[in-house]
Amino acid sequence: MSQVRVRFAPSPTGGLHIGGVRTVLFNYLFARQQGGTFVLRIEDTDQSRFVPGAEQYIFNCLRWCGLMPDESVEHPGAVGPYRQSERKALYRPYAEQLIAAGKAYYAFDTPEELAQMREQFKTAENPSPQYGAVTRMHMRNSLTMDEAAVAEALNGPHVVRILMPQDERIQFKDMIRGEVSFDTGLVDDKVLLKADGMPTYHLAVVVDDYLMQISHVFRGEEWLPSAPIHLLLWRYLGWEEKMPQWAHLPLLLGPDGAKLSKRHGSKYGFPIFAMNWTDPRTGDFTEGFAERGFLPQALLNLLALLGWNDGSGQELFSMEELVQRFDISRVSHSGAVFDFEKARWFNHQHIHRLSAAELAPLVMPYLPAASNEKLLPVLELVKERCTLLPDFGVQAGFFFQTPESIDLDSLRAKWKPVYAAFFETLASAWDPAPAWENAADIETAFTVLAQELGIKKGELMLPLRIMLVGGKFGPGVFDILHLIGASEAAKRVRNALSQI
RNA sequence: GCGGCGUUGGUAAAUCGGUUAAUACGCCACCCUUUCACGGUGGAAUGACGGGUUCGACUCCCGUACGCCGUACCA
């Protein structure tokens, strides 16, 4: 009977990539389906990685996707603040509580000392020694120093580390993977509270999930190795009965099988982020799905199917269907390679499903010369040949604007001298413009004229098409003629004749 | 190195011990269309390897190999 509360907790350090969007999506679907609450918490505990604008950018992406949180810095609920930097004072008492309980300790080692320790204990078998059972007693911390020395050192910079038990088996049930277990002896004494007073992710995530009453945590599989730390913290803080259920989502992979990153985008030429992002520090630009011409519902549909399916074979889902059908127990265990070709297919399908009226506002940016009365019928005619939104520019542009250039090579390849007379006669017949009721009438007149001149109608179709649209593409020629009108058609035919 | 998690066609994947191992994307061919697309038909292409368990394994168990993730005072 407990309330479902889920959260997405990004750190505002850069763009939001589609792996993150999928994590948001799964959280969102689960929350909507269960009548729960979706919380967005900003994890900005690393001041050195602060990126101006990144937080706003995340909101912009979520808004575009239609995955807005119920509680966030924009719409605070009862458990704020929703930015960890503003919760700073909250964490220290919990760290102190852990120390008092003997589950954590102060450490005073400088970065140099840490590096020295790693160097000293490094062996061929163990290239990265941990701050843990075998090393902690060699370091400067409240375990090795006497009370007076600790009290003295506390005036200077210090951190709090968790004291990992020597030989304990931490086991829990992951909603996706089932029983998962770890040996505590293999996990190091992670820093909980940093020298600057900020918590690390490990402390912050547990404290905040508890305080924000989170019931289920859906996060990427990259967090699985640190899950035992979080489990222990829930236990040590005495909150175990309130601990959320865990679900570690399979990773989104690039074509090379490695965790999807913006590197893949530039390497393979596809977007990685939800929306365009330029890093203000480096000037690095990463392309977004929005600007590439994807529909948000298509992006969400394809991301949902990357790691989940309902077993029916259905691939096209509306958001409502996803909310209804999503089932965390049917999420797969292995990483999924992102396939841009398939992504394009999803977008094509979703474009096809939209009406011309729904499409109109979305394609206006690509059709500067579009006129209102022709727009809808044109969109209806061309939408099935558009995969991405910018495709409407080339597929529909010529209805509103005379082509800047025509494919003369293709035209000449099909050209016969007798055609010139035909097209001149045709242009004259269209100028002054006759009354065109429909495409069929135009075709009839065209056929008759071809017969009179003894030319096969079929031979003339492609040349006419090229004259009208500029190339070998587009809907039926007579549909095009009907929409652009006789006088404009005559103009285009004469223009082509003059160039041939 | 160690730990964790994975492994069905190129990719996404169904199968929940018994099938000629679905389906979709992509690819190839043909049909439709004297354009492009849509649509239709057909085709090539899959259970990493080795042991078990079982009357019977893609499905369960063990091992090996391989891949990924983690191993920060980053998240």
Coordinates of C-alpha atoms (C1' of nucleotides) in Angstrom, one line a residue:
Chain A
M1 CA 0.0 0.0 0.0
S2 CA 3.1 2.2 0.1
Q3 CA 3.3 5.1 -2.3
V4 CA 5.4 4.6 -5.4
R5 CA 8.1 7.3 -5.6
V6 CA 10.9 7.1 -8.2
R7 CA 13.6 9.5 -9.1
F8 CA 16.0 10.4 -11.7
A9 CA 19.2 12.0 -10.3
P10 CA 21.5 13.4 -13.0
S11 CA 24.6 15.4 -12.3
P12 CA 24.5 18.7 -14.2
T13 CA 27.9 18.2 -15.8
G14 CA 27.0 18.0 -19.5
G15 CA 24.5 16.9 -22.0
L16 CA 21.8 14.4 -21.4
H17 CA 22.4 11.3 -23.5
I18 CA 19.9 8.8 -24.6
G19 CA 21.0 6.3 -22.1
G20 CA 19.9 8.8 -19.5
V21 CA 16.7 9.5 -21.4
R22 CA 15.9 5.8 -21.3
T23 CA 16.5 5.7 -17.5
V24 CA 14.1 8.6 -17.2
L25 CA 11.6 6.9 -19.4
F26 CA 11.6 3.7 -17.4
N27 CA 11.2 5.7 -14.2
Y28 CA 8.5 7.7 -15.7
L29 CA 6.6 4.7 -17.1
F30 CA 6.7 2.9 -13.8
A31 CA 5.6 6.0 -11.9
R32 CA 2.6 6.7 -14.2
Q33 CA 1.6 3.1 -14.3
Q34 CA 1.6 2.7 -10.6
G35 CA 0.0 6.0 -9.9
G36 CA 3.3 7.1 -8.3
T37 CA 5.4 10.2 -8.2
F38 CA 8.4 11.0 -10.4
V39 CA 11.1 13.1 -8.7
L40 CA 14.0 14.9 -10.3
R41 CA 16.9 15.5 -8.0
I42 CA 20.0 17.4 -9.1
E43 CA 23.2 15.7 -8.0
D44 CA 25.6 18.6 -8.0
T45 CA 27.9 17.6 -5.2
D46 CA 31.0 18.0 -7.3
Q47 CA 31.7 21.7 -7.4
S48 CA 34.7 21.3 -9.6
R49 CA 32.5 19.9 -12.4
F50 CA 29.8 22.5 -12.3
V51 CA 28.7 23.4 -15.8
P52 CA 26.6 26.5 -16.2
G53 CA 23.4 25.9 -18.1
A54 CA 23.5 22.1 -17.7
E55 CA 20.7 22.0 -15.3
Q56 CA 18.4 24.1 -17.4
Y57 CA 19.4 22.0 -20.4
I58 CA 18.3 18.8 -18.7
F59 CA 14.9 20.4 -18.1
N60 CA 14.7 21.5 -21.7
C61 CA 15.3 17.9 -22.8
L62 CA 12.7 16.5 -20.4
R63 CA 10.2 19.0 -21.6
W64 CA 10.9 18.1 -25.2
C65 CA 10.5 14.4 -24.4
G66 CA 7.4 15.0 -22.5
L67 CA 8.8 13.4 -19.4
M68 CA 8.4 16.1 -16.8
P69 CA 8.9 15.3 -13.2
D70 CA 6.2 15.8 -10.6
E71 CA 8.7 17.1 -8.1
S72 CA 11.8 19.1 -8.9
V73 CA 13.6 22.4 -8.4
E74 CA 11.0 23.8 -10.7
H75 CA 8.0 22.3 -8.9
P76 CA 9.1 21.5 -5.4
G77 CA 7.2 19.0 -3.3
A78 CA 7.4 18.4 0.4
V79 CA 10.9 16.9 0.5
G80 CA 13.1 19.6 -1.0
P81 CA 15.4 21.1 -1.7
Y82 CA 15.9 19.2 -4.9
R83 CA 19.4 20.3 -5.5
Q84 CA 22.0 18.5 -3.4
S85 CA 24.3 21.5 -3.1
E86 CA 21.4 23.1 -1.2
R87 CA 21.1 20.2 1.1
K88 CA 24.8 20.3 2.1
A89 CA 24.3 20.8 5.8
L90 CA 22.0 17.8 5.9
Y91 CA 24.6 15.1 5.3
R92 CA 27.2 15.7 7.9
P93 CA 25.1 14.6 10.9
Y94 CA 24.5 11.2 9.2
A95 CA 28.2 10.8 8.7
E96 CA 28.8 11.6 12.3
Q97 CA 26.1 9.1 13.3
L98 CA 27.9 6.4 11.4
I99 CA 31.2 7.3 13.1
A100 CA 29.6 7.1 16.5
A101 CA 28.2 3.7 15.6
G102 CA 31.7 2.6 14.5
K103 CA 30.7 2.1 10.9
A104 CA 32.8 5.0 9.6
Y105 CA 35.9 6.9 10.5
Y106 CA 37.7 10.1 9.8
A107 CA 40.6 10.1 7.5
F108 CA 43.3 12.8 7.0
D109 CA 45.4 11.6 4.2
T110 CA 46.4 14.1 1.6
P111 CA 46.0 13.3 -2.1
E112 CA 49.7 12.8 -2.2
E113 CA 49.6 10.3 0.6
L114 CA 46.9 8.4 -1.1
A115 CA 48.9 8.3 -4.3
Q116 CA 51.9 7.1 -2.3
M117 CA 49.9 4.3 -0.7
R118 CA 48.6 3.1 -4.1
E119 CA 52.1 3.1 -5.4
Q120 CA 53.5 1.3 -2.3
F121 CA 50.9 -1.5 -2.2
K122 CA 50.8 -1.9 -6.0
T123 CA 51.8 -5.3 -7.2
A124 CA 51.6 -7.2 -10.4
E125 CA 48.5 -9.0 -9.2
N126 CA 46.9 -6.0 -7.7
P127 CA 47.4 -2.9 -9.9
S128 CA 44.9 -0.8 -7.9
P129 CA 45.1 -1.4 -4.2
Q130 CA 42.2 -0.2 -2.2
Y131 CA 41.8 1.9 0.9
G132 CA 40.5 -1.0 2.9
A133 CA 41.2 -3.9 5.2
V134 CA 44.9 -4.3 4.2
T135 CA 45.8 -0.7 4.0
R136 CA 43.6 1.3 6.3
M137 CA 45.8 0.6 9.3
H138 CA 48.8 2.1 7.5
M139 CA 47.1 5.4 6.9
R140 CA 46.4 8.6 8.8
N141 CA 42.9 8.2 10.2
S142 CA 40.9 7.9 13.4
L143 CA 41.5 4.2 13.4
T144 CA 45.3 4.6 13.7
M145 CA 45.6 7.9 15.6
D146 CA 45.0 8.6 19.2
E147 CA 42.1 10.7 20.4
A148 CA 44.1 13.8 20.9
A149 CA 45.7 13.6 17.5
V150 CA 42.3 13.1 15.9
A151 CA 40.8 16.0 17.7
E152 CA 43.7 18.2 16.5
A153 CA 43.5 16.9 12.9
L154 CA 39.8 17.6 12.8
N155 CA 40.6 21.3 12.7
G156 CA 42.1 20.7 9.3
P157 CA 40.8 19.1 6.1
H158 CA 39.4 15.6 6.5
V159 CA 37.0 13.2 5.0
V160 CA 34.7 10.5 6.4
R161 CA 35.1 7.0 5.1
I162 CA 32.9 4.0 5.5
L163 CA 34.4 1.1 7.4
M164 CA 33.8 -1.9 5.2
P165 CA 33.4 -5.2 7.1
Q166 CA 36.0 -7.8 6.5
D167 CA 34.0 -10.9 5.5
E168 CA 30.4 -10.3 4.9
R169 CA 28.2 -11.3 2.0
I170 CA 25.9 -8.6 0.9
Q171 CA 22.9 -10.0 -1.0
F172 CA 19.9 -8.4 -2.4
K173 CA 17.2 -9.0 -4.9
D174 CA 17.4 -6.8 -8.0
M175 CA 14.1 -6.5 -9.8
I176 CA 15.8 -7.2 -13.1
R177 CA 18.6 -9.6 -12.3
G178 CA 17.2 -11.5 -9.3
E179 CA 19.6 -12.4 -6.5
V180 CA 22.9 -10.5 -6.6
S181 CA 25.6 -10.8 -4.1
F182 CA 29.0 -9.2 -3.2
D183 CA 31.8 -9.9 -0.8
T184 CA 32.4 -6.8 1.4
G185 CA 36.1 -7.6 1.7
L186 CA 36.5 -6.7 -2.0
V187 CA 34.9 -3.2 -1.7
D188 CA 37.0 -0.4 -0.4
D189 CA 36.4 2.2 2.3
K190 CA 34.7 4.7 0.1
V191 CA 34.7 8.4 1.0
L192 CA 31.3 9.4 2.3
L193 CA 31.9 13.0 3.1
K194 CA 34.5 15.0 1.2
A195 CA 37.0 17.5 2.6
D196 CA 34.9 20.4 1.3
G197 CA 32.0 19.2 3.4
M198 CA 30.0 17.9 0.4
P199 CA 28.8 14.3 0.5
T200 CA 29.9 11.9 -2.2
Y201 CA 27.3 10.2 -4.4
H202 CA 27.3 7.2 -2.0
L203 CA 26.2 9.1 1.1
A204 CA 24.0 11.5 -0.7
V205 CA 22.1 8.9 -2.7
V206 CA 21.2 7.0 0.4
V207 CA 20.3 9.9 2.6
D208 CA 18.3 11.6 -0.1
D209 CA 16.5 8.5 -1.3
Y210 CA 15.5 7.9 2.3
L211 CA 14.5 11.5 3.0
M212 CA 12.6 11.7 -0.3
Q213 CA 10.9 8.5 0.5
I214 CA 12.0 6.8 -2.8
S215 CA 10.4 3.4 -3.2
H216 CA 12.1 2.1 -6.3
V217 CA 15.5 2.9 -7.8
F218 CA 15.9 2.4 -11.5
R219 CA 19.5 3.3 -12.5
G220 CA 22.1 2.1 -15.0
E221 CA 24.0 -1.1 -14.5
E222 CA 27.2 0.9 -14.0
W223 CA 26.0 1.4 -10.4
L224 CA 25.7 -2.3 -9.6
P225 CA 29.3 -2.6 -8.2
S226 CA 28.6 0.1 -5.7
A227 CA 25.3 -1.3 -4.7
P228 CA 26.8 -3.1 -1.6
I229 CA 28.0 0.2 -0.2
H230 CA 24.5 1.7 -0.5
L231 CA 23.0 -1.5 1.0
L232 CA 25.3 -1.2 3.9
L233 CA 24.6 2.4 4.4
W234 CA 20.9 1.8 4.5
R235 CA 21.5 -0.8 7.2
Y236 CA 24.0 1.2 9.2
L237 CA 21.7 4.2 9.2
G238 CA 19.0 2.0 10.6
W239 CA 16.6 2.5 7.6
E240 CA 16.7 -1.0 6.2
E241 CA 13.0 -1.5 6.3
K242 CA 12.5 1.6 4.2
M243 CA 15.0 0.7 1.6
P244 CA 13.8 1.0 -2.0
Q245 CA 13.7 -1.9 -4.4
W246 CA 16.5 -1.9 -6.8
A247 CA 16.5 -2.3 -10.6
H248 CA 19.8 -2.0 -12.5
L249 CA 19.1 -1.3 -16.1
P250 CA 21.2 -2.8 -18.9
L251 CA 23.5 -0.4 -20.5
L252 CA 23.0 1.2 -23.9
L253 CA 26.0 0.3 -26.1
G254 CA 27.6 1.9 -29.1
P255 CA 28.2 -0.1 -32.3
D256 CA 31.6 -1.2 -30.9
G257 CA 29.9 -2.8 -27.9
A258 CA 31.2 -0.2 -25.4
K259 CA 28.9 1.9 -23.2
L260 CA 27.3 4.5 -25.4
S261 CA 29.1 7.8 -25.2
K262 CA 29.2 11.0 -27.2
R263 CA 32.3 9.7 -28.8
H264 CA 30.2 7.2 -30.7
G265 CA 28.1 10.0 -32.0
S266 CA 30.9 11.8 -33.7
K267 CA 32.5 8.5 -34.8
Y268 CA 29.4 7.1 -36.5
G269 CA 27.6 10.3 -37.4
F270 CA 24.5 10.0 -35.3
P271 CA 23.1 12.1 -32.4
I272 CA 23.7 11.0 -28.8
F273 CA 22.1 13.7 -26.8
A274 CA 18.4 14.4 -26.6
M275 CA 19.0 18.0 -27.8
N276 CA 22.0 19.9 -29.1
W277 CA 24.5 20.8 -26.5
T278 CA 27.6 22.9 -26.5
D279 CA 29.9 22.6 -23.6
P280 CA 30.5 26.1 -22.4
R281 CA 33.9 25.3 -21.1
T282 CA 35.4 23.5 -24.0
G283 CA 33.1 24.6 -26.8
D284 CA 32.5 20.9 -27.7
F285 CA 29.3 20.5 -29.6
T286 CA 27.2 17.3 -29.5
E287 CA 24.2 16.8 -31.7
G288 CA 20.7 16.1 -30.4
F289 CA 17.9 14.0 -31.7
A290 CA 15.5 16.9 -31.6
E291 CA 17.5 19.0 -34.0
R292 CA 18.2 16.0 -36.2
G293 CA 14.5 15.9 -36.9
F294 CA 13.3 13.1 -34.6
L295 CA 9.9 13.1 -33.0
P296 CA 10.0 12.7 -29.2
Q297 CA 7.5 9.9 -29.3
A298 CA 9.6 8.1 -31.8
L299 CA 12.7 8.5 -29.7
L300 CA 10.9 7.3 -26.6
N301 CA 9.4 4.3 -28.5
L302 CA 12.7 3.1 -29.7
L303 CA 14.4 3.6 -26.3
A304 CA 11.7 1.6 -24.6
L305 CA 12.3 -1.2 -27.0
L306 CA 16.1 -1.1 -26.3
G307 CA 16.1 -3.5 -23.3
W308 CA 12.4 -4.1 -23.0
N309 CA 9.6 -5.8 -25.0
D310 CA 6.2 -7.1 -24.1
G311 CA 6.7 -10.4 -25.8
S312 CA 4.0 -9.8 -28.3
G313 CA 6.2 -8.7 -31.2
Q314 CA 4.6 -5.3 -31.3
E315 CA 7.2 -2.6 -31.8
L316 CA 5.2 0.6 -32.3
F317 CA 3.8 2.0 -29.1
S318 CA 2.2 5.2 -28.1
M319 CA 3.2 6.7 -24.8
E320 CA -0.2 5.6 -23.4
E321 CA 0.5 2.0 -24.5
L322 CA 3.9 2.1 -23.0
V323 CA 2.6 3.2 -19.6
Q324 CA 0.1 0.5 -19.7
R325 CA 2.3 -2.4 -20.9
F326 CA 5.7 -1.6 -19.4
D327 CA 6.8 -4.4 -17.1
I328 CA 10.1 -4.2 -15.2
S329 CA 10.3 -8.0 -15.0
R330 CA 10.5 -8.1 -18.8
V331 CA 13.6 -5.9 -19.0
S332 CA 16.5 -7.8 -20.5
H333 CA 19.7 -8.4 -18.6
S334 CA 22.2 -7.7 -21.3
G335 CA 23.3 -4.4 -22.8
A336 CA 21.7 -3.3 -26.1
V337 CA 23.5 -1.9 -29.0
F338 CA 22.0 1.3 -30.4
D339 CA 21.2 1.0 -34.1
F340 CA 20.7 4.3 -35.8
E341 CA 19.1 2.7 -38.9
K342 CA 16.4 1.2 -36.7
A343 CA 16.0 4.5 -35.0
R344 CA 15.3 6.2 -38.3
W345 CA 12.7 3.5 -39.0
F346 CA 10.9 4.3 -35.8
N347 CA 10.8 7.9 -36.7
H348 CA 9.5 7.2 -40.2
Q349 CA 6.7 5.1 -38.7
H350 CA 5.8 7.8 -36.2
I351 CA 5.8 10.5 -38.9
H352 CA 3.5 8.3 -41.0
R353 CA 1.1 7.9 -38.1
L354 CA 0.7 11.7 -37.7
S355 CA -2.0 13.6 -39.6
A356 CA -1.0 16.4 -41.8
A357 CA -2.5 18.9 -39.3
E358 CA -0.3 17.5 -36.5
L359 CA 2.8 17.5 -38.8
A360 CA 2.2 21.1 -40.0
P361 CA 3.7 23.0 -37.0
L362 CA 6.6 20.6 -36.8
V363 CA 7.7 21.0 -40.4
M364 CA 7.2 24.7 -40.8
P365 CA 10.8 25.4 -40.0
Y366 CA 11.8 23.4 -43.0
L367 CA 9.3 25.0 -45.3
P368 CA 9.8 28.7 -45.2
A369 CA 7.8 29.4 -48.4
A370 CA 4.8 27.2 -47.4
S371 CA 1.4 28.6 -47.9
N372 CA -1.4 27.7 -45.6
E373 CA -4.0 26.4 -48.1
K374 CA -1.7 24.0 -49.8
L375 CA 0.3 22.8 -46.8
L376 CA -2.0 20.1 -45.5
P377 CA -2.7 18.3 -48.8
V378 CA 1.0 18.5 -49.6
L379 CA 2.0 17.0 -46.3
E380 CA -0.5 14.2 -46.8
L381 CA 1.1 13.4 -50.1
V382 CA 4.8 13.4 -49.0
K383 CA 4.8 12.3 -45.4
E384 CA 5.4 8.6 -46.3
R385 CA 8.6 9.5 -48.0
C386 CA 10.0 11.4 -45.0
T387 CA 12.1 9.7 -42.4
L388 CA 13.4 12.8 -40.5
L389 CA 11.7 16.1 -40.2
P390 CA 14.1 18.0 -42.5
D391 CA 13.2 15.6 -45.3
F392 CA 10.1 17.6 -45.7
G393 CA 12.2 20.4 -47.0
V394 CA 13.2 18.5 -50.1
Q395 CA 10.1 16.4 -50.4
A396 CA 7.6 19.3 -50.0
G397 CA 9.7 22.4 -50.8
F398 CA 9.1 22.4 -54.5
F399 CA 5.3 22.7 -54.1
F400 CA 5.9 26.2 -52.8
Q401 CA 9.0 27.3 -54.5
T402 CA 10.4 26.8 -58.0
P403 CA 13.3 24.4 -57.8
E404 CA 16.6 26.3 -57.8
S405 CA 18.2 23.8 -60.1
I406 CA 17.0 20.8 -62.0
D407 CA 18.7 17.5 -62.7
L408 CA 19.7 18.2 -66.3
D409 CA 21.8 15.1 -66.7
S410 CA 18.8 12.8 -66.0
L411 CA 16.6 15.0 -68.1
R412 CA 18.9 14.8 -71.1
A413 CA 19.4 11.1 -70.7
K414 CA 15.7 10.6 -71.4
W415 CA 15.3 13.4 -73.9
K416 CA 14.3 13.1 -77.6
P417 CA 14.0 16.1 -79.9
V418 CA 10.3 15.5 -80.6
Y419 CA 9.6 16.1 -76.9
A420 CA 10.4 19.8 -77.3
A421 CA 7.3 20.4 -79.4
F422 CA 5.2 18.4 -77.0
F423 CA 6.2 20.4 -74.0
E424 CA 5.9 23.7 -75.8
T425 CA 2.4 22.9 -76.7
L426 CA 1.8 21.7 -73.2
A427 CA 3.1 24.9 -71.7
S428 CA 0.8 26.9 -74.0
A429 CA -2.2 24.9 -73.0
W430 CA -1.4 25.7 -69.3
D431 CA -0.9 29.4 -69.9
P432 CA -3.4 30.9 -69.6
A433 CA -4.3 28.5 -66.9
P434 CA -7.2 26.1 -67.5
A435 CA -9.5 25.2 -64.7
W436 CA -8.2 22.0 -63.1
E437 CA -10.7 20.1 -61.0
N438 CA -8.5 17.2 -60.1
A439 CA -5.4 15.2 -61.0
A440 CA -7.3 12.8 -63.2
D441 CA -8.5 15.5 -65.6
I442 CA -5.0 16.8 -66.0
E443 CA -3.8 13.3 -66.8
T444 CA -6.5 12.8 -69.4
A445 CA -5.6 16.1 -71.2
F446 CA -2.0 15.1 -71.0
T447 CA -2.6 11.7 -72.5
V448 CA -4.6 13.1 -75.3
L449 CA -1.9 15.5 -76.3
A450 CA 0.7 12.8 -76.2
Q451 CA -1.4 10.7 -78.5
E452 CA -1.9 13.6 -80.9
L453 CA 1.9 13.9 -81.3
G454 CA 2.4 10.2 -81.4
I455 CA 4.5 9.9 -78.3
K456 CA 4.1 7.3 -75.7
K457 CA 2.7 9.0 -72.5
G458 CA 5.0 7.0 -70.3
E459 CA 8.2 8.4 -71.9
L460 CA 7.1 11.9 -71.1
M461 CA 6.4 11.3 -67.4
L462 CA 9.9 11.3 -66.1
P463 CA 11.0 14.4 -68.1
L464 CA 7.9 16.3 -66.9
R465 CA 8.6 15.2 -63.3
I466 CA 12.2 16.5 -63.5
M467 CA 11.0 19.8 -64.9
L468 CA 8.5 20.2 -62.1
V469 CA 10.4 19.0 -59.1
G470 CA 13.9 19.3 -60.2
G471 CA 14.8 15.6 -59.8
K472 CA 13.6 12.0 -59.8
F473 CA 11.6 11.9 -56.7
G474 CA 8.2 12.9 -55.2
P475 CA 4.6 11.9 -55.4
G476 CA 2.5 11.3 -58.6
V477 CA 3.2 13.9 -61.3
F478 CA -0.5 14.7 -61.8
D479 CA -1.0 15.2 -58.1
I480 CA 1.9 17.6 -58.1
L481 CA 0.5 19.5 -61.1
H482 CA -2.9 19.7 -59.4
L483 CA -1.3 21.3 -56.3
I484 CA 1.2 23.7 -57.9
G485 CA -1.3 24.9 -60.5
A486 CA -1.1 25.3 -64.3
S487 CA 0.6 28.6 -64.7
E488 CA 3.4 27.7 -62.3
A489 CA 3.7 24.4 -64.1
A490 CA 4.0 26.1 -67.5
K491 CA 6.7 28.4 -66.1
R492 CA 8.7 25.5 -64.9
V493 CA 8.4 23.6 -68.1
R494 CA 9.5 26.6 -70.2
N495 CA 12.4 27.2 -67.8
A496 CA 13.5 23.6 -68.3
L497 CA 13.1 23.8 -72.0
S498 CA 15.4 26.8 -72.1
Q499 CA 18.1 25.0 -70.3
I500 CA 18.1 21.7 -72.1
Chain B
rG1 C1' 44.8 -8.1 -11.5
rC2 C1' 40.3 -8.4 -8.6
rG3 C1' 34.9 -8.1 -8.3
rG4 C1' 30.2 -7.9 -10.6
rC5 C1' 27.0 -8.5 -14.7
rG6 C1' 26.3 -10.5 -19.4
rU7 C1' 26.5 -14.0 -24.1
rU8 C1' 20.0 -16.5 -29.7
rG9 C1' 21.3 -14.1 -37.3
rG10 C1' 25.1 -7.7 -38.5
rU11 C1' 21.4 -5.1 -34.8
rA12 C1' 16.9 -5.4 -31.5
rA13 C1' 14.8 -9.8 -30.0
rA14 C1' 10.5 -14.1 -29.0
rU15 C1' 10.9 -18.9 -26.7
rC16 C1' 9.6 -19.4 -19.9
rG17 C1' 12.4 -28.5 -21.4
rG18 C1' 9.6 -30.9 -26.8
rU19 C1' 8.9 -25.4 -32.7
rU20 C1' 11.1 -26.7 -39.6
rA21 C1' 14.3 -21.4 -33.4
rA22 C1' 9.2 -16.3 -34.2
rU23 C1' 9.2 -11.2 -35.6
rA24 C1' 11.3 -6.3 -36.7
rC25 C1' 15.5 -3.2 -38.7
rG26 C1' 19.2 -3.7 -42.4
rC27 C1' 20.8 -6.5 -46.8
rC28 C1' 19.5 -9.2 -51.7
rA29 C1' 15.8 -10.6 -55.5
rC30 C1' 11.0 -10.1 -57.6
rC31 C1' 6.0 -7.6 -57.9
rC32 C1' 3.5 -2.8 -57.7
rU33 C1' 5.0 2.1 -59.4
rU34 C1' 7.6 4.5 -66.4
rU35 C1' 10.3 8.8 -60.3
rC36 C1' 11.2 8.3 -55.1
rA37 C1' 8.8 6.2 -51.3
rC38 C1' 4.8 3.1 -49.3
rG39 C1' 3.0 -1.8 -49.8
rG40 C1' 3.4 -7.1 -51.2
rU41 C1' 6.2 -11.8 -52.0
rG42 C1' 10.5 -14.6 -51.5
rG43 C1' 15.7 -15.2 -49.9
rA44 C1' 20.6 -15.2 -47.3
rA45 C1' 21.9 -14.9 -42.1
rU46 C1' 21.3 -17.1 -35.2
rG47 C1' 21.5 -20.5 -29.9
rA48 C1' 30.2 -18.7 -27.9
rC49 C1' 32.7 -23.4 -26.4
rG50 C1' 33.1 -28.0 -23.3
rG51 C1' 30.9 -30.9 -19.8
rG52 C1' 26.8 -32.5 -17.1
rU53 C1' 21.1 -33.1 -15.5
rU54 C1' 17.0 -35.2 -18.5
rC55 C1' 13.4 -39.7 -22.6
rG56 C1' 14.4 -34.7 -24.6
rA57 C1' 18.0 -28.9 -23.9
rC58 C1' 18.6 -22.2 -26.7
rU59 C1' 16.0 -22.9 -22.2
rC60 C1' 18.4 -26.0 -15.7
rC61 C1' 23.6 -26.8 -13.3
rC62 C1' 29.2 -26.5 -13.6
rG63 C1' 33.5 -25.0 -16.1
rU64 C1' 36.1 -22.3 -20.0
rA65 C1' 36.3 -18.4 -23.4
rC66 C1' 34.8 -13.7 -24.7
rG67 C1' 32.5 -8.9 -23.8
rC68 C1' 31.0 -5.0 -20.8
rC69 C1' 30.8 -2.2 -16.2
rG70 C1' 33.3 -1.1 -11.7
rU71 C1' 37.8 -0.7 -9.0
rA72 C1' 38.3 8.4 -7.6
rC73 C1' 37.6 13.3 -2.0
rC74 C1' 33.1 11.7 -10.5
rA75 C1' 28.5 10.7 -10.8

